Short mmCIF file of C-alpha atoms and ligand atoms in Angstrom, two decimals:
data_model
loop_
_atom_site.label_atom_id
_atom_site.label_comp_id
_atom_site.label_asym_id
_atom_site.label_seq_id
_atom_site.Cartn_x
_atom_site.Cartn_y
_atom_site.Cartn_z
CA MET A 1136 143.64 156.98 170.65
CA PHE A 1137 143.24 153.76 168.92
CA ASN A 1138 140.39 155.05 166.46
CA THR A 1139 142.68 157.46 164.97
CA LEU A 1140 144.56 154.29 162.94
CA PRO A 1141 142.89 153.76 159.63
CA ALA A 1142 142.70 150.15 159.06
CA ALA A 1143 145.88 148.37 158.19
CA PRO A 1144 144.93 146.67 154.52
CA PRO A 1145 145.46 142.68 154.42
CA ASP A 1146 148.52 141.49 153.81
CA SER A 1147 149.34 140.56 150.02
CA ILE A 1148 150.35 137.15 150.41
CA LEU A 1149 149.04 135.85 153.68
CA GLY A 1150 145.63 137.66 153.41
CA LEU A 1151 145.07 135.91 149.99
CA THR A 1152 145.43 132.48 152.43
CA ASP A 1153 142.83 133.95 154.66
CA ALA A 1154 140.14 134.82 152.03
CA TRP A 1155 141.26 131.18 150.38
CA LYS A 1156 140.37 129.61 153.69
CA ASN A 1157 136.91 131.09 153.73
CA ASP A 1158 136.10 130.35 150.59
CA PRO A 1159 133.33 127.67 150.68
CA ASN A 1160 134.08 126.63 146.58
CA PRO A 1161 135.25 122.94 146.93
CA LEU A 1162 137.35 123.43 143.56
CA LYS A 1163 139.03 126.38 145.25
CA VAL A 1164 142.60 126.44 144.69
CA ASN A 1165 145.59 128.20 146.54
CA LEU A 1166 148.29 129.45 144.39
CA GLY A 1167 149.24 132.25 146.95
CA VAL A 1168 151.52 131.81 149.82
CA GLY A 1169 154.99 130.14 149.02
CA VAL A 1170 154.36 126.73 151.21
CA PHE A 1171 155.32 122.94 149.46
CA LYS A 1172 152.88 121.00 148.29
CA ASP A 1173 152.98 117.57 147.86
CA ASP A 1174 150.77 116.01 144.78
CA ALA A 1175 147.94 115.60 147.41
CA GLY A 1176 147.64 119.14 148.24
CA ASN A 1177 149.30 118.71 151.40
CA THR A 1178 152.16 120.16 153.34
CA PRO A 1179 153.76 116.87 155.16
CA ILE A 1180 155.85 117.00 158.19
CA LEU A 1181 159.48 115.60 156.58
CA ALA A 1182 160.35 112.15 158.47
CA SER A 1183 163.50 113.18 159.10
CA VAL A 1184 162.39 116.51 160.75
CA LYS A 1185 159.71 113.65 162.72
CA ALA A 1186 162.74 111.39 163.57
CA ALA A 1187 164.65 114.83 164.94
CA GLU A 1188 161.79 115.77 167.21
CA ALA A 1189 161.55 112.21 168.58
CA LEU A 1190 165.28 112.56 169.51
CA ILE A 1191 165.01 115.66 170.77
CA LEU A 1192 161.90 114.68 172.99
CA GLN A 1193 163.90 111.86 174.85
CA SER A 1194 166.91 114.13 175.24
CA ALA A 1195 165.67 117.43 176.33
CA THR A 1196 166.15 118.50 179.77
CA THR A 1197 165.18 122.29 180.17
CA LYS A 1198 163.04 125.19 178.76
CA SER A 1199 165.68 127.38 179.99
CA TYR A 1200 166.70 130.59 177.73
CA MET A 1201 168.69 129.97 174.87
CA PRO A 1202 171.48 132.55 174.27
CA ILE A 1203 170.91 135.50 172.38
CA SER A 1204 172.26 134.35 169.01
CA GLY A 1205 171.36 130.60 169.71
CA ALA A 1206 173.06 127.34 170.01
CA PRO A 1207 177.00 127.90 169.12
CA GLU A 1208 176.61 124.31 167.74
CA TYR A 1209 173.40 125.76 165.59
CA GLY A 1210 175.92 128.52 164.22
CA THR A 1211 178.57 125.90 163.26
CA CYS A 1212 176.34 124.00 161.15
CA VAL A 1213 174.84 126.30 159.30
CA GLN A 1214 177.49 127.78 158.43
CA GLU A 1215 178.94 124.36 157.09
CA MET A 1216 175.15 124.33 155.09
CA VAL A 1217 175.59 127.96 153.76
CA PHE A 1218 179.30 127.84 152.88
CA GLY A 1219 180.39 124.30 152.25
CA ALA A 1220 182.19 121.99 154.79
CA GLY A 1221 185.93 123.48 155.51
CA HIS A 1222 185.55 126.91 153.92
CA GLU A 1223 187.88 129.61 154.50
CA VAL A 1224 185.40 132.22 155.73
CA VAL A 1225 184.43 129.60 158.46
CA LYS A 1226 187.73 127.82 159.27
CA SER A 1227 188.98 131.92 159.60
CA GLY A 1228 186.16 132.59 162.03
CA ARG A 1229 185.37 135.76 159.37
CA ALA A 1230 181.65 134.25 159.71
CA ARG A 1231 179.23 134.96 162.59
CA THR A 1232 175.87 133.70 162.71
CA ALA A 1233 172.75 133.95 164.89
CA HIS A 1234 170.04 131.46 165.03
CA THR A 1235 166.57 133.81 164.21
CA PRO A 1236 162.81 133.08 164.27
CA GLY A 1237 163.01 132.31 160.45
CA GLY A 1238 164.14 134.27 157.41
CA THR A 1239 162.04 137.33 158.21
CA ALA A 1240 163.84 137.96 161.58
CA ALA A 1241 166.98 137.47 159.83
CA LEU A 1242 166.14 140.01 157.66
CA ARG A 1243 165.00 142.57 160.38
CA VAL A 1244 167.81 141.74 162.56
CA GLY A 1245 170.24 142.30 159.74
CA ALA A 1246 168.43 145.45 158.98
CA ASP A 1247 168.20 146.84 162.73
CA PHE A 1248 172.24 145.86 162.47
CA LEU A 1249 172.67 147.83 159.26
CA LYS A 1250 170.87 151.19 160.39
CA LYS A 1251 173.79 151.33 163.16
CA ALA A 1252 176.73 150.66 160.80
CA LEU A 1253 175.35 152.54 157.85
CA PRO A 1254 172.47 155.28 158.88
CA GLY A 1255 172.51 156.80 155.86
CA ALA A 1256 172.64 154.08 153.31
CA THR A 1257 169.81 153.51 150.60
CA VAL A 1258 168.59 149.68 150.48
CA TRP A 1259 168.54 148.63 146.69
CA MET A 1260 166.12 145.60 145.76
CA SER A 1261 165.65 143.72 142.82
CA SER A 1262 162.62 145.09 140.45
CA PRO A 1263 160.06 143.19 141.48
CA THR A 1264 161.14 141.27 144.79
CA TRP A 1265 159.09 139.77 147.71
CA ALA A 1266 156.46 141.54 148.88
CA ASN A 1267 157.60 141.79 152.35
CA HIS A 1268 161.42 143.00 151.63
CA LYS A 1269 160.41 146.86 151.42
CA GLY A 1270 158.31 146.71 154.64
CA VAL A 1271 160.96 144.77 156.57
CA PHE A 1272 163.60 147.62 156.00
CA ALA A 1273 161.26 150.29 155.96
CA ALA A 1274 160.58 149.35 159.41
CA ALA A 1275 164.10 149.48 160.39
CA GLY A 1276 164.10 153.09 159.00
CA PHE A 1277 165.67 152.60 155.81
CA GLY A 1278 164.45 153.79 152.29
CA SER A 1279 164.59 151.55 149.11
CA ALA A 1280 165.61 151.92 145.41
CA ASP A 1281 164.92 149.24 142.59
CA TYR A 1282 167.38 147.63 140.34
CA PRO A 1283 166.17 146.22 137.03
CA TYR A 1284 165.60 142.37 137.33
CA TYR A 1285 163.15 140.88 135.45
CA ASP A 1286 162.87 141.13 131.95
CA ALA A 1287 158.53 140.89 131.40
CA VAL A 1288 159.37 140.43 127.70
CA GLY A 1289 162.09 137.87 127.15
CA LYS A 1290 160.47 135.93 130.30
CA GLY A 1291 164.23 136.00 131.81
CA LEU A 1292 167.20 138.10 133.68
CA ASP A 1293 167.58 141.66 132.39
CA PHE A 1294 171.26 141.17 133.39
CA THR A 1295 172.67 143.97 131.09
CA ARG A 1296 170.59 147.05 133.00
CA MET A 1297 170.72 144.98 136.36
CA ARG A 1298 174.37 145.36 135.94
CA GLU A 1299 174.69 149.10 134.70
CA THR A 1300 172.69 149.92 137.88
CA LEU A 1301 174.72 147.78 140.38
CA GLU A 1302 177.72 149.72 138.64
CA ALA A 1303 176.23 153.11 139.68
CA ILE A 1304 175.10 152.37 143.17
CA PRO A 1305 177.34 154.12 145.40
CA ALA A 1306 179.53 152.87 148.40
CA GLY A 1307 177.99 152.32 151.58
CA ASP A 1308 174.62 151.62 149.61
CA ILE A 1309 173.21 147.83 150.65
CA VAL A 1310 171.87 145.74 147.98
CA LEU A 1311 169.79 143.09 148.61
CA LEU A 1312 170.09 140.23 146.38
CA HIS A 1313 168.05 136.88 146.15
CA ALA A 1314 170.62 133.68 146.35
CA CYS A 1315 168.25 131.45 144.35
CA CYS A 1316 164.77 130.53 143.34
CA HIS A 1317 164.17 134.53 143.15
CA ASN A 1318 160.67 135.29 144.80
CA PRO A 1319 158.57 136.07 142.71
CA SER A 1320 160.32 135.38 139.10
CA GLY A 1321 161.98 132.06 139.57
CA VAL A 1322 164.75 133.83 137.40
CA ASP A 1323 168.19 133.53 138.98
CA LEU A 1324 171.31 134.56 138.28
CA ASP A 1325 174.05 132.11 136.99
CA ALA A 1326 177.66 131.39 138.19
CA ALA A 1327 179.20 133.69 136.00
CA GLN A 1328 176.58 136.34 136.73
CA TRP A 1329 177.28 136.00 140.27
CA GLU A 1330 180.93 136.31 139.72
CA ILE A 1331 180.44 139.92 137.75
CA VAL A 1332 178.29 140.88 140.62
CA ALA A 1333 180.79 140.13 143.28
CA GLU A 1334 183.21 141.83 141.83
CA ILE A 1335 181.34 144.79 141.16
CA ALA A 1336 180.26 145.00 144.85
CA ALA A 1337 183.78 144.79 145.87
CA ARG A 1338 185.22 146.80 143.57
CA ARG A 1339 182.37 149.66 144.19
CA GLY A 1340 182.01 149.33 148.09
CA TRP A 1341 178.36 148.54 148.20
CA LEU A 1342 177.14 145.93 150.72
CA PRO A 1343 175.77 142.82 149.40
CA PHE A 1344 172.63 141.36 151.53
CA LEU A 1345 172.06 138.16 150.43
CA ASP A 1346 168.21 136.86 150.92
CA PHE A 1347 168.60 132.80 150.82
CA ALA A 1348 165.46 131.54 151.54
CA TYR A 1349 165.57 128.65 149.19
CA GLN A 1350 168.63 126.78 149.67
CA GLY A 1351 168.47 123.23 148.00
CA TYR A 1352 165.14 124.30 145.81
CA GLY A 1353 166.96 125.67 142.85
CA ASP A 1354 169.44 122.91 141.60
CA GLY A 1355 170.86 121.46 144.82
CA LEU A 1356 172.51 122.49 148.42
CA ALA A 1357 175.49 122.60 146.63
CA GLU A 1358 174.79 124.20 143.56
CA ASP A 1359 172.46 127.13 145.04
CA ARG A 1360 175.57 128.30 147.10
CA ALA A 1361 177.01 130.03 143.66
CA GLY A 1362 175.91 133.14 145.03
CA VAL A 1363 177.69 133.13 148.54
CA LEU A 1364 180.59 131.36 147.10
CA ALA A 1365 181.38 134.24 144.59
CA LEU A 1366 180.64 136.95 147.49
CA ALA A 1367 182.89 134.98 149.47
CA ALA A 1368 185.70 135.16 147.19
CA LYS A 1369 185.60 138.67 146.57
CA CYS A 1370 183.75 140.78 149.14
CA PRO A 1371 185.28 141.20 152.73
CA GLU A 1372 182.11 141.66 154.14
CA PHE A 1373 178.63 140.70 153.28
CA MET A 1374 175.58 138.99 155.04
CA ILE A 1375 173.04 136.30 154.33
CA ALA A 1376 169.64 135.51 156.07
CA SER A 1377 168.72 132.17 156.15
CA SER A 1378 165.20 130.55 155.87
CA PHE A 1379 165.03 126.73 156.86
CA SER A 1380 161.00 127.08 156.33
CA LYS A 1381 160.73 125.77 152.98
CA ASN A 1382 164.21 123.12 152.78
CA PHE A 1383 163.25 121.81 156.15
CA GLY A 1384 159.38 122.66 156.04
CA LEU A 1385 159.52 124.20 159.49
CA TYR A 1386 157.23 127.58 158.57
CA GLN A 1387 155.63 127.76 161.59
CA ASP A 1388 158.44 126.62 163.62
CA ARG A 1389 159.93 129.87 162.94
CA THR A 1390 163.49 129.01 162.11
CA GLY A 1391 166.20 130.91 160.30
CA ALA A 1392 169.56 132.21 160.38
CA LEU A 1393 171.37 135.52 160.21
CA THR A 1394 175.24 135.28 159.08
CA LEU A 1395 177.69 138.29 159.12
CA VAL A 1396 181.01 137.69 157.44
CA ALA A 1397 183.79 140.64 158.44
CA GLU A 1398 187.13 141.25 156.69
CA SER A 1399 188.68 139.74 160.20
CA SER A 1400 187.74 137.17 163.45
CA ALA A 1401 188.24 140.36 165.06
CA VAL A 1402 186.11 142.63 163.37
CA ALA A 1403 183.37 139.96 162.85
CA ALA A 1404 183.27 139.16 166.51
CA SER A 1405 182.84 143.00 167.48
CA ALA A 1406 180.38 143.45 164.73
CA PHE A 1407 178.07 140.63 165.51
CA SER A 1408 177.86 142.06 169.27
CA ASN A 1409 175.75 144.82 167.72
CA VAL A 1410 173.46 142.02 166.30
CA GLU A 1411 173.22 140.51 169.40
CA ILE A 1412 171.95 144.19 170.73
CA ALA A 1413 169.62 144.01 168.04
CA ILE A 1414 168.22 140.74 168.50
CA ARG A 1415 168.00 141.44 172.68
CA VAL A 1416 165.70 144.48 172.14
CA ASN A 1417 163.29 142.41 169.49
CA TYR A 1418 162.82 139.42 170.75
CA SER A 1419 165.49 138.61 173.51
CA ASN A 1420 166.45 135.16 172.22
CA PRO A 1421 165.68 132.54 169.64
CA PRO A 1422 162.94 130.19 170.21
CA ALA A 1423 164.40 126.67 170.68
CA HIS A 1424 162.41 124.15 168.94
CA GLY A 1425 163.02 124.95 165.14
CA GLY A 1426 166.71 125.30 165.63
CA LEU A 1427 167.49 121.90 167.73
CA ILE A 1428 165.80 120.08 164.95
CA VAL A 1429 168.05 121.47 162.32
CA LYS A 1430 170.90 121.02 164.12
CA THR A 1431 169.83 117.51 164.90
CA ILE A 1432 169.83 116.70 161.16
CA LEU A 1433 172.71 118.51 160.26
CA THR A 1434 175.07 116.47 162.75
CA ASP A 1435 173.58 113.03 162.46
CA THR A 1436 174.75 111.29 159.32
CA ALA A 1437 171.79 109.22 158.89
CA LEU A 1438 169.05 111.95 159.67
CA HIS A 1439 171.46 114.30 157.24
CA GLN A 1440 170.90 112.04 154.14
CA GLN A 1441 167.52 111.44 155.04
CA TRP A 1442 166.54 115.00 154.70
CA VAL A 1443 169.09 115.54 151.51
CA ASN A 1444 166.84 112.98 149.94
CA GLU A 1445 163.51 114.79 150.96
CA LEU A 1446 164.55 118.19 150.06
CA ASP A 1447 165.69 116.66 146.63
CA GLY A 1448 162.17 114.83 146.49
CA MET A 1449 160.50 118.05 146.83
CA ARG A 1450 162.52 119.99 144.38
CA ASN A 1451 161.99 116.96 141.98
CA HIS A 1452 158.50 117.29 142.69
CA ILE A 1453 158.33 121.05 141.91
CA ALA A 1454 160.28 120.54 138.51
CA ALA A 1455 158.10 117.70 137.58
CA ILE A 1456 154.79 119.77 137.93
CA ARG A 1457 156.59 122.94 135.79
CA THR A 1458 156.64 120.41 132.89
CA ARG A 1459 153.09 119.25 133.40
CA PHE A 1460 151.72 122.53 133.78
CA VAL A 1461 153.33 123.42 130.62
CA THR A 1462 152.16 120.44 128.85
CA ALA A 1463 148.74 120.52 130.07
CA LEU A 1464 148.44 124.42 129.25
CA ALA A 1465 149.16 123.71 125.37
CA ASP A 1466 147.10 120.54 125.67
CA HIS A 1467 144.02 122.79 126.79
CA GLY A 1468 144.51 125.12 123.78
CA VAL A 1469 145.87 128.45 125.98
CA PRO A 1470 147.28 130.82 123.91
CA GLY A 1471 151.01 131.58 124.13
CA ASP A 1472 154.21 129.96 124.90
CA TYR A 1473 154.47 128.90 128.55
CA SER A 1474 157.99 126.85 128.41
CA PHE A 1475 159.71 129.45 130.61
CA ILE A 1476 157.74 128.21 133.38
CA SER A 1477 159.90 124.99 133.00
CA ARG A 1478 162.76 126.91 132.84
CA GLN A 1479 162.33 128.88 136.07
CA LYS A 1480 163.69 127.76 139.36
CA GLY A 1481 162.08 127.18 142.91
CA MET A 1482 158.50 127.61 144.04
CA PHE A 1483 157.65 130.47 142.23
CA SER A 1484 156.54 131.74 138.70
CA PHE A 1485 155.52 134.77 136.68
CA SER A 1486 152.03 133.57 134.87
CA GLY A 1487 152.27 136.82 132.74
CA LEU A 1488 148.37 137.03 133.91
CA SER A 1489 147.11 140.37 134.19
CA ASP A 1490 145.64 141.99 137.33
CA ALA A 1491 142.19 141.91 135.60
CA GLN A 1492 142.75 138.29 135.19
CA VAL A 1493 144.17 137.37 138.59
CA LYS A 1494 140.75 139.23 140.01
CA PHE A 1495 138.53 137.30 137.21
CA LEU A 1496 140.10 133.97 138.47
CA LYS A 1497 139.65 134.58 142.39
CA GLU A 1498 136.10 136.21 141.82
CA ASN A 1499 134.79 133.69 139.48
CA LYS A 1500 136.96 130.39 139.92
CA SER A 1501 138.25 130.50 143.47
CA ILE A 1502 141.72 130.62 142.39
CA TYR A 1503 144.07 132.45 144.18
CA ILE A 1504 146.80 134.29 142.96
CA VAL A 1505 148.83 137.01 144.20
CA GLY A 1506 148.87 140.51 142.58
CA GLY A 1507 151.06 140.79 139.50
CA GLY A 1508 150.58 137.21 138.56
CA ARG A 1509 152.92 135.16 140.71
CA ILE A 1510 151.79 131.63 140.81
CA ASN A 1511 153.40 129.01 143.62
CA VAL A 1512 153.95 126.20 141.12
CA ALA A 1513 153.99 124.02 144.23
CA GLY A 1514 150.39 124.64 144.55
CA ILE A 1515 149.36 122.73 141.62
CA THR A 1516 147.99 118.98 141.53
CA SER A 1517 146.87 116.12 139.47
CA ARG A 1518 143.55 117.04 140.95
CA ASN A 1519 143.42 120.63 140.10
CA MET A 1520 145.73 120.52 136.89
CA GLU A 1521 142.58 120.43 134.61
CA TYR A 1522 140.52 122.92 136.39
CA LEU A 1523 143.30 125.43 136.61
CA CYS A 1524 144.09 125.06 132.56
CA THR A 1525 140.36 125.49 131.66
CA SER A 1526 140.01 128.24 134.32
CA ILE A 1527 143.32 130.17 132.89
CA LYS A 1528 142.05 130.05 129.23
CA GLU A 1529 138.87 131.32 130.15
CA ALA A 1530 140.55 134.10 132.35
CA MET A 1531 142.76 134.80 128.85
CA GLU A 1532 139.65 136.09 127.15
CA ILE A 1533 140.15 139.17 129.43
CA ARG A 1534 142.08 141.81 128.47
C1 LIG B 588 162.63 135.68 149.46
C2 LIG B 588 162.03 135.21 150.64
N1 LIG B 588 162.86 135.60 152.14
C3 LIG B 588 162.41 135.53 152.77
C4 LIG B 588 161.26 134.61 153.38
C5 LIG B 588 160.79 134.49 154.78
O1 LIG B 588 160.88 133.31 155.20
P1 LIG B 588 160.48 132.94 156.61
O2 LIG B 588 159.33 132.49 156.60
O3 LIG B 588 161.42 131.97 157.44
O4 LIG B 588 160.61 134.27 157.70
C6 LIG B 588 160.84 134.60 152.43
C7 LIG B 588 159.13 133.50 152.43
O5 LIG B 588 158.55 133.40 151.87
C8 LIG B 588 161.06 134.36 151.17
O6 LIG B 588 160.19 134.12 150.12
#
């Protein structure tokens, strides 16, 4: 039976890392997968995470099952992180949070829940968006459509066209929005634009679903809440998928959260019971370890401060790399103005490299970049900067 299935193509992002791992070239560079790297090219375990793990190891007494939606205290501290302490949505009980295995599971559980609540809805996604978004929502049975987002000529946000499309989306459809550090472009909405989007959502009656995979990587933990707060102020119902892979560095511990906001605490509780069904049939209950780390850090004043400092350090490192890369490209005589790279937020940048140039860099220089020209800026280090710039200059001669 199985040989009737054609082989699936390698994953466009994780498949690239496999190819990079198998490449014997000592100069190889991986600018594909969205993983933070320090200037030595390592993805270290945060010291706050190590300290939390030591505490957990000492105090843990059981490996019994977790509740379906994770520990209640996890939900409480995640809500405080996402909305800020004392927010009305939290105090009123209008938000309910499930601990999920990473941001991907938060999206998938959210999608399965929405397929029950809004079975005929179309899911609107930014053009472009994270490569896995379409697949996750398609797996839950949704069709998708695009709204304009990135302006390839101006290297910024095409807010006029985005707004026009959002105005035309029918009530009951779902709109997936990147809360900050848009993947793949690094181009975000400002606070005033978020207010406009929230107002359109409330008036038109479509459901916002925020993908919040990079809180703290844009301008800071509080600053990156602009979209969440605008929606909370205007929209009675919305959903948020958080990932703690990047901001806590918990990639392999698969830690995230799905938060549902409803018009009242009673509606939130009844809707959330359906979220729990979606979890039960997918993976029953979440893996405990990453959630315990996040809860331990967020509830311990000293560890919390240590983690905030480490997160600030990662964000500042990427911002510095962006500036150095722009300068290095100019110093190497790479044609064009790349100053937009230093204005973009988070790990990613649309380099403007064509698919042919991306192919050339992979095949001739062992430099791995996702199709479409998205680069993970965090993959650039002092050691590979020179090699990258000279290689990109050569690639630029290809059309
Ligand atoms: C926009 C976006 N959403 C969700 C995710 C998934 O995060 P996780 O690895 O926690 O599942 C990612 C990861 O790269 C992402 O970039």
